[in-house]
PDB file of C-alpha atoms in Angstrom:
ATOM      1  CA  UNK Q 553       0.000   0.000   0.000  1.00  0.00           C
ATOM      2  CA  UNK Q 554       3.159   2.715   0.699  1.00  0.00           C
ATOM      3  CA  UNK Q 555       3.854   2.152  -3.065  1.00  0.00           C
ATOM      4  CA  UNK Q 556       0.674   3.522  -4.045  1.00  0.00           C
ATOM      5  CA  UNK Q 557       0.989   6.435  -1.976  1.00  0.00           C
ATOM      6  CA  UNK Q 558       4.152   6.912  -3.486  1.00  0.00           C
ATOM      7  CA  UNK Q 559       3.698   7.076  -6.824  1.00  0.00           C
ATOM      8  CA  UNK Q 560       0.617   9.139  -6.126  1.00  0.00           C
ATOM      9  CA  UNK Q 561      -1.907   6.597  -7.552  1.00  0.00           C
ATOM     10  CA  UNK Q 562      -5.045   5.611  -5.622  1.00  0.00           C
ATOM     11  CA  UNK Q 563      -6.345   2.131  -4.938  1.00  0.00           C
ATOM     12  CA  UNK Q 564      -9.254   2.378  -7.015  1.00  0.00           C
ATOM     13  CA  UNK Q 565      -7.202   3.617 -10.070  1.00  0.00           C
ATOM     14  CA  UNK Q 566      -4.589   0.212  -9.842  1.00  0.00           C
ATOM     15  CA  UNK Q 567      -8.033  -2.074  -9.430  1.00  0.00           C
ATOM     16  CA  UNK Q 568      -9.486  -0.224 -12.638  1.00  0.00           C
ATOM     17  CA  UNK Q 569      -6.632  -0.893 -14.634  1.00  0.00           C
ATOM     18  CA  UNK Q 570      -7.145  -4.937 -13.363  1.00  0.00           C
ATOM     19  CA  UNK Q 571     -10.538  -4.325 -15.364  1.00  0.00           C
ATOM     20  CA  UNK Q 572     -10.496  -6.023 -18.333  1.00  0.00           C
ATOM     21  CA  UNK Q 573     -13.532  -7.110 -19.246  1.00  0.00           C
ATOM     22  CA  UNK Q 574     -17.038  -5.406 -20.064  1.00  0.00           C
ATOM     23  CA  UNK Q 575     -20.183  -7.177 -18.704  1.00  0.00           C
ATOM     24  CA  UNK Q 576     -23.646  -5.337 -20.004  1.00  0.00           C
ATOM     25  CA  UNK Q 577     -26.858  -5.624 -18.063  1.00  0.00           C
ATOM     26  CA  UNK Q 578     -29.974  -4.698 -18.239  1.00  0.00           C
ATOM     27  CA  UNK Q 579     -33.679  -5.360 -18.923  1.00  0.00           C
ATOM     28  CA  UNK Q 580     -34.459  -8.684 -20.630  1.00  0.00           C
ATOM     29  CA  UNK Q 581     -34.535  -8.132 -24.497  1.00  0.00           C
ATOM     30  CA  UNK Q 582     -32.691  -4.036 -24.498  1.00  0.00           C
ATOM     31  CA  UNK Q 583     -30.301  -5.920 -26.892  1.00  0.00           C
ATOM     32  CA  UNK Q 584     -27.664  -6.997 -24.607  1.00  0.00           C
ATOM     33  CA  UNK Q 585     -26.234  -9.848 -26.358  1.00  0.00           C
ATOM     34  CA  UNK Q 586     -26.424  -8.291 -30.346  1.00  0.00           C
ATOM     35  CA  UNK Q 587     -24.665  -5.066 -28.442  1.00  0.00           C
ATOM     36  CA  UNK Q 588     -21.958  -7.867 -26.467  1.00  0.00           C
ATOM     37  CA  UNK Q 589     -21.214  -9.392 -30.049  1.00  0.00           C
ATOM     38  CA  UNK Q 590     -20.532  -5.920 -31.724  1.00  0.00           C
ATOM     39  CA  UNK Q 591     -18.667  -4.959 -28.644  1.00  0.00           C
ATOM     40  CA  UNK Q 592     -16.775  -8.226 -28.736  1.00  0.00           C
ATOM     41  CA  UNK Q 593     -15.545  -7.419 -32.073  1.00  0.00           C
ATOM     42  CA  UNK Q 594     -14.532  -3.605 -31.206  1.00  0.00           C
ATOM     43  CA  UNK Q 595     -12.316  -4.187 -28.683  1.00  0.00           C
ATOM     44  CA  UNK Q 596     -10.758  -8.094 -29.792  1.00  0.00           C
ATOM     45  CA  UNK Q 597     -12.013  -9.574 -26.584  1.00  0.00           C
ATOM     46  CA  UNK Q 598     -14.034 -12.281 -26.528  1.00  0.00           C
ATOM     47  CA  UNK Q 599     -17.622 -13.010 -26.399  1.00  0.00           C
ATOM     48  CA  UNK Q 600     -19.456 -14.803 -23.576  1.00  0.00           C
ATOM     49  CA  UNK Q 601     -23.335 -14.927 -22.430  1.00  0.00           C
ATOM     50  CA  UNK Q 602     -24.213 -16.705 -19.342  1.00  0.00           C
ATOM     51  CA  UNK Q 603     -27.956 -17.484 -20.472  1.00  0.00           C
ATOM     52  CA  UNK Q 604     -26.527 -19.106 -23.394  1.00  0.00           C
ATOM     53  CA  UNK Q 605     -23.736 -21.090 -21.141  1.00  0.00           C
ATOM     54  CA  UNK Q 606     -26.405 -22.384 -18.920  1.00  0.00           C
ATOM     55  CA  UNK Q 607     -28.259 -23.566 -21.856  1.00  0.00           C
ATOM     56  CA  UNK Q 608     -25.307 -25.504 -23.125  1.00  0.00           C
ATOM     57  CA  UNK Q 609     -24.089 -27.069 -20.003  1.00  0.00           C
ATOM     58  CA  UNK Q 610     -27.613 -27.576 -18.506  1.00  0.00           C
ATOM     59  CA  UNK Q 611     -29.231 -28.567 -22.125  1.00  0.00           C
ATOM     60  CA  UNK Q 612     -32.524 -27.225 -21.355  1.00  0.00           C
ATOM     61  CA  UNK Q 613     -33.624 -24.026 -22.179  1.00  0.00           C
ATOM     62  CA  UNK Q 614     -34.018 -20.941 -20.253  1.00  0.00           C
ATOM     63  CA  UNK Q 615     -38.159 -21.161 -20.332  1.00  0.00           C
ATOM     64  CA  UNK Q 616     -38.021 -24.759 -19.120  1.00  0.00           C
ATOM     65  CA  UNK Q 617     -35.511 -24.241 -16.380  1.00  0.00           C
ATOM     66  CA  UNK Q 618     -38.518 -21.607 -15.060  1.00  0.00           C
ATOM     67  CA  UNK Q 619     -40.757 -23.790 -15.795  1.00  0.00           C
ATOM     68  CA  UNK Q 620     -39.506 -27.108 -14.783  1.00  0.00           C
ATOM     69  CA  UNK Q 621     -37.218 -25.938 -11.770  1.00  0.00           C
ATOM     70  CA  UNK Q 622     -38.185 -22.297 -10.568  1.00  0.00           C
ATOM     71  CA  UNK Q 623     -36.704 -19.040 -10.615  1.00  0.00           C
ATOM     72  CA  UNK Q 624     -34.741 -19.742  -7.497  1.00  0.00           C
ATOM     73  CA  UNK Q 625     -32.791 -22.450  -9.477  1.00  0.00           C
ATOM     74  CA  UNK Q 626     -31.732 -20.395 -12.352  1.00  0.00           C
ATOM     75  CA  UNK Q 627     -30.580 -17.297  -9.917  1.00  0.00           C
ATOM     76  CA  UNK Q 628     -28.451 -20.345  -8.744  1.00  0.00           C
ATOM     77  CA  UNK Q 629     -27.090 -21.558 -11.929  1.00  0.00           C
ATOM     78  CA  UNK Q 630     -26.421 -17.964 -12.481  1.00  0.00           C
ATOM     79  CA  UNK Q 631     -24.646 -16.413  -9.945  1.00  0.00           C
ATOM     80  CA  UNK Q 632     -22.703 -20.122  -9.968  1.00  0.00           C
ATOM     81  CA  UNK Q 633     -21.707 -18.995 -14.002  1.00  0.00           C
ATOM     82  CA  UNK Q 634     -21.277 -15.229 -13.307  1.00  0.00           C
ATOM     83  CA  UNK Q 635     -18.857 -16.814 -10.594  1.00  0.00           C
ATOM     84  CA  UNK Q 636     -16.932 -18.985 -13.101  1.00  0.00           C
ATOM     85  CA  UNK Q 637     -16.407 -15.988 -15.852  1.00  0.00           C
ATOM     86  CA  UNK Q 638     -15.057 -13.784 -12.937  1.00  0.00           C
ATOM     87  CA  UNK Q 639     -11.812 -15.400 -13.330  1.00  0.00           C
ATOM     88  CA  UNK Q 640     -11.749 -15.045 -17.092  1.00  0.00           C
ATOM     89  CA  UNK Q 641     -10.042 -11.802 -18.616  1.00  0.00           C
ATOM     90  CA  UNK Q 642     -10.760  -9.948 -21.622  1.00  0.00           C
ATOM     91  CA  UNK Q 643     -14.098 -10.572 -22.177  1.00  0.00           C
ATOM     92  CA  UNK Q 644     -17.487  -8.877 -22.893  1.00  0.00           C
ATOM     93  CA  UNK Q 645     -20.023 -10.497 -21.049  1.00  0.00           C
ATOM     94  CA  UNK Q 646     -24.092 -10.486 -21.794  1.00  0.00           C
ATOM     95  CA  UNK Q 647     -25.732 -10.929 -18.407  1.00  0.00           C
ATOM     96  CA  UNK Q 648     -29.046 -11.899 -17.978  1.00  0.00           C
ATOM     97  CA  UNK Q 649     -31.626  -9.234 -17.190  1.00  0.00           C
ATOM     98  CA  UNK Q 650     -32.286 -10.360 -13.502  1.00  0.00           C
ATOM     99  CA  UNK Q 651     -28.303 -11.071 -12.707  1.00  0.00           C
ATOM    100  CA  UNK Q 652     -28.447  -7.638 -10.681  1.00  0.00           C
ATOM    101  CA  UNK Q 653     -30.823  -9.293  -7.937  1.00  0.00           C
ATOM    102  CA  UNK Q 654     -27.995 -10.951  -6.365  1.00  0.00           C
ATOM    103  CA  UNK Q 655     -25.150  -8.575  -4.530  1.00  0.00           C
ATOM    104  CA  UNK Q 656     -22.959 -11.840  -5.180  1.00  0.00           C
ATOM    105  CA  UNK Q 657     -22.920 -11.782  -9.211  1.00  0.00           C
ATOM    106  CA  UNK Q 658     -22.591  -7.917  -8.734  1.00  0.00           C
ATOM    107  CA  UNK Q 659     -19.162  -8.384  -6.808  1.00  0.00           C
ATOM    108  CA  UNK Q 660     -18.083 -10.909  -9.009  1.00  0.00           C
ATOM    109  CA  UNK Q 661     -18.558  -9.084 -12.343  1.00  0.00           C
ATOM    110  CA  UNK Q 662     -17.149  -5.888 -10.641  1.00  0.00           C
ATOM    111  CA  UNK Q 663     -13.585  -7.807  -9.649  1.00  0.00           C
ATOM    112  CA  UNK Q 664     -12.418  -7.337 -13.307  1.00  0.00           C
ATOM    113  CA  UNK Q 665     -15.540  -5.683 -15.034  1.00  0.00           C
ATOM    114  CA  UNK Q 666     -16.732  -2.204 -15.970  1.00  0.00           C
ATOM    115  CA  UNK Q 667     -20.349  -2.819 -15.663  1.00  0.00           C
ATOM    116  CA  UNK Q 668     -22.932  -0.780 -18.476  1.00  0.00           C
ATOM    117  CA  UNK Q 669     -26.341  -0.700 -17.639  1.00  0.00           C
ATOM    118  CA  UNK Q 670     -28.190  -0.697 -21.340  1.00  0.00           C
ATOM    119  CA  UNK Q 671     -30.841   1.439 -21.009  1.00  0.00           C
ATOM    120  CA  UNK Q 672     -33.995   0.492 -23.747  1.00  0.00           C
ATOM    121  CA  UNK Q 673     -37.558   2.321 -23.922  1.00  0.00           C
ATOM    122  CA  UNK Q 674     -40.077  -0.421 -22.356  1.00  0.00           C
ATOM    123  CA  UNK Q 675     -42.096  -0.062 -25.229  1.00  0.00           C
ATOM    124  CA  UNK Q 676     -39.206  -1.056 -27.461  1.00  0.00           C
ATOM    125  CA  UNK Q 677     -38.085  -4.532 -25.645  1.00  0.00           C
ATOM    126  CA  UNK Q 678     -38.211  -7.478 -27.263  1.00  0.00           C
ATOM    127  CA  UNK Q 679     -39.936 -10.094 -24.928  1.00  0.00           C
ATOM    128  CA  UNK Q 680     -39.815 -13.453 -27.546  1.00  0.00           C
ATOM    129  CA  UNK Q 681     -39.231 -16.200 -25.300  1.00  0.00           C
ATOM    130  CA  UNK Q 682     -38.101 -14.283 -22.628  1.00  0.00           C
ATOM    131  CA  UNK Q 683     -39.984 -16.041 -19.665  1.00  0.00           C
ATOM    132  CA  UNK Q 684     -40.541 -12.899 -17.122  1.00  0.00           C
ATOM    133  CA  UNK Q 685     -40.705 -10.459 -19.568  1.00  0.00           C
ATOM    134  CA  UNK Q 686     -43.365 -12.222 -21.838  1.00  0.00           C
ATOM    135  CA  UNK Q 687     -46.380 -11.453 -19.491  1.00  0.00           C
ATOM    136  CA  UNK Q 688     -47.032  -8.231 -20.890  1.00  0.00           C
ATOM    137  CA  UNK Q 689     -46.442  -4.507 -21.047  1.00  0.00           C
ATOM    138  CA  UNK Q 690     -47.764  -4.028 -17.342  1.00  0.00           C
ATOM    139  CA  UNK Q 691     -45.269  -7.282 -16.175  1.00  0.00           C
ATOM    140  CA  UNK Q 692     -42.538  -6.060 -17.949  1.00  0.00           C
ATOM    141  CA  UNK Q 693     -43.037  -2.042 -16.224  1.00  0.00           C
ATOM    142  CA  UNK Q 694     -43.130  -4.292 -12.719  1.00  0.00           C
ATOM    143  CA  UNK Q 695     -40.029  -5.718 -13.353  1.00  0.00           C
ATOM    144  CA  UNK Q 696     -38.206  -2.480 -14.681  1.00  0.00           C
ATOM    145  CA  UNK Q 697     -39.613  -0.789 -11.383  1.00  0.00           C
ATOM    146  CA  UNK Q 698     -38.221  -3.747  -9.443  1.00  0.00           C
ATOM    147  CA  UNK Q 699     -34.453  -3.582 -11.034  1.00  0.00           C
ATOM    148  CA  UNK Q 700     -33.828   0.152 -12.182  1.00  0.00           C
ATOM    149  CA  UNK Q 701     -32.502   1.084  -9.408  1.00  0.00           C
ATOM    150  CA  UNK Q 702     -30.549  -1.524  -9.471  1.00  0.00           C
ATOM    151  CA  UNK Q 703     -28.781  -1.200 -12.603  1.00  0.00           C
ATOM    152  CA  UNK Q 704     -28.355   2.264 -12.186  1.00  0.00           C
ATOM    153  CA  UNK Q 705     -26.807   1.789  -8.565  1.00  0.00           C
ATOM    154  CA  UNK Q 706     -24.148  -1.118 -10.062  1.00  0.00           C
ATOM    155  CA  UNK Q 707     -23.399   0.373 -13.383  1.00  0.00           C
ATOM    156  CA  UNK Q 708     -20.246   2.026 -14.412  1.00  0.00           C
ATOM    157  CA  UNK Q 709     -21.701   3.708 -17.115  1.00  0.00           C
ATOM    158  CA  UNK Q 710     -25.624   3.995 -18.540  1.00  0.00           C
ATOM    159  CA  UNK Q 711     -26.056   4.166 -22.040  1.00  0.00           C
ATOM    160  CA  UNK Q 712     -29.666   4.236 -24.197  1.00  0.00           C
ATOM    161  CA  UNK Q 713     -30.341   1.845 -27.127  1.00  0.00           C
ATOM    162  CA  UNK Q 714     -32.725   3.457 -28.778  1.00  0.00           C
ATOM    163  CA  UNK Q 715     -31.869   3.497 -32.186  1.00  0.00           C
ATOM    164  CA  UNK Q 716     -29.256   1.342 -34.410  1.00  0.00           C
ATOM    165  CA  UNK Q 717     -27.394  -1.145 -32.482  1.00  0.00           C
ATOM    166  CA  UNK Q 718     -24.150  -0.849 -33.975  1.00  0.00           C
ATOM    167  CA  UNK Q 719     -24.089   2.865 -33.087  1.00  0.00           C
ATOM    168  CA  UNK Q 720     -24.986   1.737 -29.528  1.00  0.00           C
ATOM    169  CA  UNK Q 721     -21.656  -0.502 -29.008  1.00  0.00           C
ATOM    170  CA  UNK Q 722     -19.837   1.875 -30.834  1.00  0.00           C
ATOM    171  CA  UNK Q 723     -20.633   4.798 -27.697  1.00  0.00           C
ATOM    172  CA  UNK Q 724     -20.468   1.756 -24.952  1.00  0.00           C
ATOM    173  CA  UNK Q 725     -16.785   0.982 -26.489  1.00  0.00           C
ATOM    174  CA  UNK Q 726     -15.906   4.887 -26.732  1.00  0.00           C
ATOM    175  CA  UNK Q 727     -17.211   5.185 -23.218  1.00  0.00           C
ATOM    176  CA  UNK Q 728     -15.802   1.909 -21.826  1.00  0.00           C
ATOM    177  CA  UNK Q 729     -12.198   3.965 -23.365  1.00  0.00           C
ATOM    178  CA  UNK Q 730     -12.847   6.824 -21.773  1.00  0.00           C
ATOM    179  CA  UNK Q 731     -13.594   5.137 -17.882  1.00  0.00           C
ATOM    180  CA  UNK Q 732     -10.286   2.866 -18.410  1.00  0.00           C
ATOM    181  CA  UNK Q 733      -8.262   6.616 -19.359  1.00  0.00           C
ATOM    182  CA  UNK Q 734      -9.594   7.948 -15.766  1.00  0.00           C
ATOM    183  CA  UNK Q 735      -6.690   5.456 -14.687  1.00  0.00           C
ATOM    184  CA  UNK Q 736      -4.021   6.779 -16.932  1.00  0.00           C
ATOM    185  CA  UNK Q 737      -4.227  10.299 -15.308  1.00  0.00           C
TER     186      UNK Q 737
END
């Protein structure tokens, strides 16, 4: 710790330089994982998305888990995955919409994360096969009262996807640039 001092750097500038990855969150169907990809090929890291892992190692789908097992069950397989990629580096990482109810996957993704909170109109998300987000306009508004707080409170930086998606990973990779030069100075 004297060597920080030292130098004149401050703890939180080393651990944001140990930061390699970007995980994205927010509401089910904002376009997290078409923005991850795009992202993934901007900065030459690679791609991961936990819904998609748990599909692959479970070999069940994300519906059927809720259906079959419960809610409970998939928060566990989860925050057990967000765990696992943790100890990857250089990454992009598509999280699934309800990752942010557990302070555990929050501290995990935040050991070598910047965490960006994609914002989406309600009106605008895409809620095919997305099993809490399917029940409607009024379900959906429940469940973005329920976690906005919580992506704004855990996210690095917020940005809106609105409009074309490429332009949105395009200002999440200039702004991810821009929070990783805060350490340079």
């Amino acid at each position: 710790m004297l060597r920080v001092v030292e130098i004149g750097l401050k703890k939180e500038d080393i651990d944001l330089r140990k930061k390699t990855n970007i995980a994205i969150i927010g509401m089910p169907g904002s376009g997290k994982t078409t923005i991850c990809k795009k992202l993934a090929d901007l900065s030459k890291k690679d791609f991961v998305d936990v819904d998609s892992l748990i599909v692959s190692e479970n070999n069940i789908t994300i519906a059927d888990i809720f259906e079959q097992y419960g809610e409970e069950y998939f928060r566990k397989l989860e925050c057990d995955m967000i765990q696992r990629l943790s100890l990857i580096d250089n990454v992009v990482i598509s999280t699934g919409g309800g990752c942010v109810k557990n302070i555990d996957n929050i501290d995990n993704l935040k050991q070598k994360s910047i965490i960006i909170y994609v914002k989406r109109d309600l009106e605008k998300l895409e809620t095919a096969g997305r099993p809490l987000s399917a029940r409607g306009l009024e379900a959906v508004k429940k469940l973005f009262d329920e976690r906005r707080g919580l992506y704004e409170k855990y996210s690095d930086i917020q940005v809106e996807n609105n409009t074309d998606i490429q332009d949105c990973a395009i200002r999440i990779y200039k702004s991810y640039l821009k929070h990783i030069e805060k350490s340079d100075k």
